[in-house]
mmCIF file of C-alpha atoms in Angstrom:
data_model
loop_
_atom_site.group_PDB
_atom_site.id
_atom_site.type_symbol
_atom_site.label_atom_id
_atom_site.label_comp_id
_atom_site.label_asym_id
_atom_site.label_seq_id
_atom_site.Cartn_x
_atom_site.Cartn_y
_atom_site.Cartn_z
ATOM 1 C CA UNK A 14 9.235 -106.666 4.124
ATOM 2 C CA UNK A 15 6.092 -104.156 4.129
ATOM 3 C CA UNK A 16 8.365 -101.014 2.934
ATOM 4 C CA UNK A 17 8.855 -104.187 -0.420
ATOM 5 C CA UNK A 18 5.275 -104.201 -0.592
ATOM 6 C CA UNK A 19 5.339 -100.876 -0.927
ATOM 7 C CA UNK A 20 7.438 -99.917 -3.303
ATOM 8 C CA UNK A 21 6.554 -102.297 -5.162
ATOM 9 C CA UNK A 22 2.638 -101.039 -5.352
ATOM 10 C CA UNK A 23 0.979 -103.826 -3.455
ATOM 11 C CA UNK A 24 -0.178 -103.933 0.353
ATOM 12 C CA UNK A 25 2.089 -103.813 3.358
ATOM 13 C CA UNK A 26 2.049 -107.604 3.918
ATOM 14 C CA UNK A 27 1.565 -108.732 -0.023
ATOM 15 C CA UNK A 28 5.076 -109.828 0.214
ATOM 16 C CA UNK A 29 4.888 -111.472 4.024
ATOM 17 C CA UNK A 30 4.655 -115.402 2.640
ATOM 18 C CA UNK A 31 7.267 -114.867 -0.022
ATOM 19 C CA UNK A 32 9.778 -113.932 2.040
ATOM 20 C CA UNK A 33 9.350 -115.542 4.944
ATOM 21 C CA UNK A 34 10.387 -118.645 2.805
ATOM 22 C CA UNK A 35 13.780 -120.014 3.291
ATOM 23 C CA UNK A 36 16.187 -119.059 -0.190
ATOM 24 C CA UNK A 37 20.054 -119.591 -0.745
ATOM 25 C CA UNK A 38 21.219 -115.805 -0.463
ATOM 26 C CA UNK A 39 20.821 -113.856 -3.843
ATOM 27 C CA UNK A 40 23.711 -114.355 -5.772
ATOM 28 C CA UNK A 41 24.722 -111.773 -8.916
ATOM 29 C CA UNK A 42 26.251 -111.894 -11.795
ATOM 30 C CA UNK A 43 29.443 -112.677 -11.442
ATOM 31 C CA UNK A 44 30.784 -109.718 -13.047
ATOM 32 C CA UNK A 45 29.765 -105.893 -13.877
ATOM 33 C CA UNK A 46 30.912 -103.974 -17.169
ATOM 34 C CA UNK A 47 33.917 -102.123 -17.273
ATOM 35 C CA UNK A 48 32.765 -97.969 -18.246
ATOM 36 C CA UNK A 49 29.832 -97.232 -16.571
ATOM 37 C CA UNK A 50 28.905 -94.687 -18.707
ATOM 38 C CA UNK A 51 28.662 -91.900 -16.657
ATOM 39 C CA UNK A 52 25.239 -89.601 -18.424
ATOM 40 C CA UNK A 53 24.088 -93.151 -16.297
ATOM 41 C CA UNK A 54 24.024 -91.086 -13.196
ATOM 42 C CA UNK A 55 21.231 -88.937 -14.738
ATOM 43 C CA UNK A 56 18.577 -91.655 -13.746
ATOM 44 C CA UNK A 57 19.364 -90.524 -9.930
ATOM 45 C CA UNK A 58 16.231 -89.565 -8.627
ATOM 46 C CA UNK A 59 18.265 -86.968 -7.045
ATOM 47 C CA UNK A 60 20.453 -85.936 -9.575
ATOM 48 C CA UNK A 61 17.264 -85.162 -12.373
ATOM 49 C CA UNK A 62 15.938 -82.954 -9.279
ATOM 50 C CA UNK A 63 19.262 -80.672 -9.662
ATOM 51 C CA UNK A 64 19.592 -81.077 -12.908
ATOM 52 C CA UNK A 65 16.239 -79.622 -13.476
ATOM 53 C CA UNK A 66 16.481 -77.354 -10.674
ATOM 54 C CA UNK A 67 19.287 -75.372 -12.574
ATOM 55 C CA UNK A 68 17.457 -75.346 -16.242
ATOM 56 C CA UNK A 69 14.544 -73.355 -13.982
ATOM 57 C CA UNK A 70 16.897 -70.917 -11.749
ATOM 58 C CA UNK A 71 19.099 -70.756 -15.464
ATOM 59 C CA UNK A 72 15.685 -69.668 -17.154
ATOM 60 C CA UNK A 73 14.753 -66.875 -14.357
ATOM 61 C CA UNK A 74 17.460 -64.923 -15.273
ATOM 62 C CA UNK A 75 16.014 -64.688 -18.711
ATOM 63 C CA UNK A 76 12.583 -63.692 -17.010
ATOM 64 C CA UNK A 77 14.607 -61.280 -14.922
ATOM 65 C CA UNK A 78 16.944 -59.875 -18.142
ATOM 66 C CA UNK A 79 13.486 -58.900 -19.695
ATOM 67 C CA UNK A 80 11.935 -57.204 -16.714
ATOM 68 C CA UNK A 81 14.708 -54.841 -17.218
ATOM 69 C CA UNK A 82 13.180 -53.684 -21.148
ATOM 70 C CA UNK A 83 9.866 -51.317 -21.879
ATOM 71 C CA UNK A 84 6.380 -53.507 -22.151
ATOM 72 C CA UNK A 85 4.437 -50.882 -24.036
ATOM 73 C CA UNK A 86 0.450 -51.486 -23.861
ATOM 74 C CA UNK A 87 -2.283 -50.244 -25.532
ATOM 75 C CA UNK A 88 -5.561 -49.074 -22.672
ATOM 76 C CA UNK A 89 -8.610 -47.745 -23.238
ATOM 77 C CA UNK A 90 -10.566 -48.188 -26.345
ATOM 78 C CA UNK A 91 -10.684 -46.483 -30.099
ATOM 79 C CA UNK A 92 -13.727 -44.755 -31.173
ATOM 80 C CA UNK A 93 -14.344 -42.714 -34.866
ATOM 81 C CA UNK A 94 -16.213 -39.276 -32.902
ATOM 82 C CA UNK A 95 -14.406 -37.062 -34.603
ATOM 83 C CA UNK A 96 -14.035 -35.266 -31.244
ATOM 84 C CA UNK A 97 -11.924 -37.400 -29.557
ATOM 85 C CA UNK A 98 -9.826 -38.509 -33.182
ATOM 86 C CA UNK A 99 -7.526 -35.129 -32.174
ATOM 87 C CA UNK A 100 -6.688 -36.020 -28.483
ATOM 88 C CA UNK A 101 -5.669 -39.821 -29.589
ATOM 89 C CA UNK A 102 -2.252 -39.449 -30.117
ATOM 90 C CA UNK A 103 -1.519 -37.766 -27.364
ATOM 91 C CA UNK A 104 -3.783 -40.279 -24.523
ATOM 92 C CA UNK A 105 -1.586 -42.979 -25.831
ATOM 93 C CA UNK A 106 1.790 -41.311 -25.909
ATOM 94 C CA UNK A 107 0.623 -40.541 -22.105
ATOM 95 C CA UNK A 108 0.027 -43.719 -21.193
ATOM 96 C CA UNK A 109 3.378 -45.470 -23.278
ATOM 97 C CA UNK A 110 5.372 -42.495 -21.743
ATOM 98 C CA UNK A 111 4.233 -42.945 -18.162
ATOM 99 C CA UNK A 112 4.410 -46.885 -18.207
ATOM 100 C CA UNK A 113 7.872 -46.454 -19.962
ATOM 101 C CA UNK A 114 9.416 -43.910 -16.785
ATOM 102 C CA UNK A 115 7.702 -46.457 -14.666
ATOM 103 C CA UNK A 116 10.615 -49.176 -15.562
ATOM 104 C CA UNK A 117 13.296 -46.541 -15.976
ATOM 105 C CA UNK A 118 12.157 -45.419 -12.211
ATOM 106 C CA UNK A 119 12.214 -49.708 -11.371
ATOM 107 C CA UNK A 120 15.602 -49.824 -13.375
ATOM 108 C CA UNK A 121 18.077 -50.838 -10.403
ATOM 109 C CA UNK A 122 15.425 -52.881 -8.141
ATOM 110 C CA UNK A 123 15.302 -55.010 -11.672
ATOM 111 C CA UNK A 124 18.610 -55.674 -11.893
ATOM 112 C CA UNK A 125 18.716 -56.064 -8.435
ATOM 113 C CA UNK A 126 16.204 -59.025 -9.337
ATOM 114 C CA UNK A 127 18.530 -60.287 -12.679
ATOM 115 C CA UNK A 128 21.397 -60.031 -9.979
ATOM 116 C CA UNK A 129 19.398 -62.381 -7.597
ATOM 117 C CA UNK A 130 18.548 -64.626 -10.452
ATOM 118 C CA UNK A 131 22.120 -65.277 -11.802
ATOM 119 C CA UNK A 132 23.236 -65.424 -7.998
ATOM 120 C CA UNK A 133 20.945 -68.393 -7.537
ATOM 121 C CA UNK A 134 21.572 -69.930 -11.046
ATOM 122 C CA UNK A 135 25.338 -70.413 -9.364
ATOM 123 C CA UNK A 136 23.552 -71.759 -6.361
ATOM 124 C CA UNK A 137 21.793 -74.123 -8.402
ATOM 125 C CA UNK A 138 24.899 -75.387 -10.509
ATOM 126 C CA UNK A 139 26.789 -75.725 -7.299
ATOM 127 C CA UNK A 140 24.676 -78.196 -5.669
ATOM 128 C CA UNK A 141 23.707 -79.983 -9.308
ATOM 129 C CA UNK A 142 27.659 -80.169 -9.292
ATOM 130 C CA UNK A 143 27.388 -82.011 -5.459
ATOM 131 C CA UNK A 144 24.634 -83.656 -5.934
ATOM 132 C CA UNK A 145 26.440 -85.829 -8.893
ATOM 133 C CA UNK A 146 29.645 -85.678 -7.258
ATOM 134 C CA UNK A 147 27.710 -88.058 -3.840
ATOM 135 C CA UNK A 148 26.033 -90.620 -6.885
ATOM 136 C CA UNK A 149 29.831 -90.144 -8.608
ATOM 137 C CA UNK A 150 31.301 -91.052 -4.828
ATOM 138 C CA UNK A 151 28.070 -93.381 -4.101
ATOM 139 C CA UNK A 152 29.086 -95.355 -7.173
ATOM 140 C CA UNK A 153 33.057 -95.726 -6.458
ATOM 141 C CA UNK A 154 31.979 -97.266 -2.706
ATOM 142 C CA UNK A 155 29.464 -99.995 -3.879
ATOM 143 C CA UNK A 156 32.456 -100.815 -6.915
ATOM 144 C CA UNK A 157 35.260 -100.899 -4.037
ATOM 145 C CA UNK A 158 32.791 -102.793 -1.586
ATOM 146 C CA UNK A 159 31.341 -105.795 -3.955
ATOM 147 C CA UNK A 160 35.443 -106.122 -5.703
ATOM 148 C CA UNK A 161 36.576 -106.131 -1.995
ATOM 149 C CA UNK A 162 33.072 -108.668 -0.812
ATOM 150 C CA UNK A 163 34.085 -111.156 -4.488
ATOM 151 C CA UNK A 164 37.724 -110.982 -2.736
ATOM 152 C CA UNK A 165 36.902 -111.689 0.131
ATOM 153 C CA UNK A 166 34.180 -114.788 -0.592
ATOM 154 C CA UNK A 167 37.490 -115.851 -2.906
ATOM 155 C CA UNK A 168 39.891 -116.343 0.192
ATOM 156 C CA UNK A 169 36.987 -118.448 2.754
ATOM 157 C CA UNK A 170 35.789 -120.460 -0.140
ATOM 158 C CA UNK A 171 39.432 -121.571 -0.175
ATOM 159 C CA UNK A 172 39.810 -121.471 3.464
ATOM 160 C CA UNK A 173 36.512 -123.836 4.109
ATOM 161 C CA UNK A 174 37.406 -125.982 1.996
ATOM 162 C CA UNK A 175 41.004 -126.471 4.363
ATOM 163 C CA UNK A 176 38.254 -126.355 7.078
ATOM 164 C CA UNK A 177 36.361 -129.185 5.969
ATOM 165 C CA UNK A 178 39.150 -131.329 4.833
ATOM 166 C CA UNK A 179 40.751 -131.060 8.646
ATOM 167 C CA UNK A 180 37.226 -131.715 10.087
ATOM 168 C CA UNK A 181 36.855 -134.569 7.992
ATOM 169 C CA UNK A 182 40.519 -136.260 9.004
ATOM 170 C CA UNK A 183 40.024 -135.329 12.458
ATOM 171 C CA UNK A 184 35.905 -137.070 13.038
ATOM 172 C CA UNK A 185 38.686 -140.139 11.325
ATOM 173 C CA UNK A 186 41.264 -140.229 13.759
ATOM 174 C CA UNK A 187 38.522 -139.421 16.363
ATOM 175 C CA UNK A 188 36.912 -143.039 15.056
ATOM 176 C CA UNK A 189 40.180 -145.034 15.739
ATOM 177 C CA UNK A 190 40.789 -143.775 18.808
ATOM 178 C CA UNK A 191 44.358 -140.806 17.447
ATOM 179 C CA UNK A 192 43.145 -138.433 18.737
ATOM 180 C CA UNK A 193 40.725 -136.815 21.645
ATOM 181 C CA UNK A 194 37.606 -134.942 21.578
ATOM 182 C CA UNK A 195 38.751 -131.255 22.143
ATOM 183 C CA UNK A 196 40.617 -132.017 19.122
ATOM 184 C CA UNK A 197 37.354 -132.888 17.675
ATOM 185 C CA UNK A 198 35.573 -130.495 18.386
ATOM 186 C CA UNK A 199 38.418 -127.217 18.048
ATOM 187 C CA UNK A 200 38.063 -128.504 14.317
ATOM 188 C CA UNK A 201 34.292 -128.336 14.405
ATOM 189 C CA UNK A 202 34.204 -125.469 15.716
ATOM 190 C CA UNK A 203 36.179 -123.778 13.077
ATOM 191 C CA UNK A 204 34.300 -125.343 10.621
ATOM 192 C CA UNK A 205 31.486 -123.907 11.435
ATOM 193 C CA UNK A 206 33.412 -120.211 12.206
ATOM 194 C CA UNK A 207 34.930 -120.547 8.125
ATOM 195 C CA UNK A 208 31.220 -121.479 6.634
ATOM 196 C CA UNK A 209 29.590 -118.590 8.965
ATOM 197 C CA UNK A 210 32.830 -116.049 7.198
ATOM 198 C CA UNK A 211 31.294 -117.308 3.689
ATOM 199 C CA UNK A 212 28.355 -116.762 3.971
ATOM 200 C CA UNK A 213 29.006 -113.144 5.677
ATOM 201 C CA UNK A 214 31.171 -112.622 2.549
ATOM 202 C CA UNK A 215 28.365 -113.623 0.131
ATOM 203 C CA UNK A 216 25.801 -111.491 1.751
ATOM 204 C CA UNK A 217 28.122 -108.894 1.533
ATOM 205 C CA UNK A 218 28.885 -109.271 -1.875
ATOM 206 C CA UNK A 219 24.822 -109.096 -2.855
ATOM 207 C CA UNK A 220 24.450 -106.222 -0.589
ATOM 208 C CA UNK A 221 27.273 -104.425 -2.413
ATOM 209 C CA UNK A 222 25.477 -105.143 -5.827
ATOM 210 C CA UNK A 223 21.666 -103.626 -4.768
ATOM 211 C CA UNK A 224 23.788 -100.990 -3.476
ATOM 212 C CA UNK A 225 25.594 -100.639 -6.698
ATOM 213 C CA UNK A 226 22.556 -100.389 -8.286
ATOM 214 C CA UNK A 227 20.941 -98.242 -6.106
ATOM 215 C CA UNK A 228 23.744 -96.059 -6.841
ATOM 216 C CA UNK A 229 23.068 -96.098 -10.564
ATOM 217 C CA UNK A 230 19.719 -94.828 -10.007
ATOM 218 C CA UNK A 231 18.344 -98.457 -11.198
ATOM 219 C CA UNK A 232 17.402 -99.207 -15.167
ATOM 220 C CA UNK A 233 20.985 -100.351 -15.834
ATOM 221 C CA UNK A 234 22.468 -103.962 -16.868
ATOM 222 C CA UNK A 235 26.121 -105.246 -17.026
ATOM 223 C CA UNK A 236 26.706 -106.331 -20.639
ATOM 224 C CA UNK A 237 30.362 -107.138 -20.893
ATOM 225 C CA UNK A 238 32.087 -110.351 -19.243
ATOM 226 C CA UNK A 239 34.738 -107.425 -18.183
ATOM 227 C CA UNK A 240 36.168 -106.952 -14.372
ATOM 228 C CA UNK A 241 34.526 -104.827 -12.176
ATOM 229 C CA UNK A 242 35.621 -101.328 -13.336
ATOM 230 C CA UNK A 243 35.372 -97.975 -12.032
ATOM 231 C CA UNK A 244 32.799 -95.663 -13.884
ATOM 232 C CA UNK A 245 33.425 -93.409 -16.976
#
């Protein structure tokens, strides 16, 4: 309850009065759209983070490769003094070639940096792929759980109706003395168990729908009245 308050940008106890009130189990849409786009997974924070890490690692390859090429810089200052003009070209050439020589001697280290950057990009890609596959697994699990809960709920609704009819018959027979109290008690217990099982299935369905929204990263709404299916 406190966590929900914080997640909605409120004080920890702000939702206490609202959530303490008894109410029915929340009921989601009767059907979930078929063909959830795979691109919807990009709404997940873990997928977005893995994608940005991969982009940064790929960009770093270019940065490392650029270090292999000479970066020519001109240092010092230029003057028009006659004594300095004759030695200007010699001084600049010495600075440029010194910088170039330093790059040549460091080429082994710089190439190692390029290889390291490419290896880091490969690792980032593997992490991104694993994150996306994990997201797909979460979606598939949530859809399967939702379908299972809906199927179970339908079967238990039929069982509840049968238990209710049996309990009504047992009560009538008990009133006129056609059955004993133990038979009546057993029928009432069966009715309570059927109600409890149906409530459990309704709860499972609501939780599975929440897990589906969570697996998709939120921001997704069902738009088709078709039967629940796997993501595209």
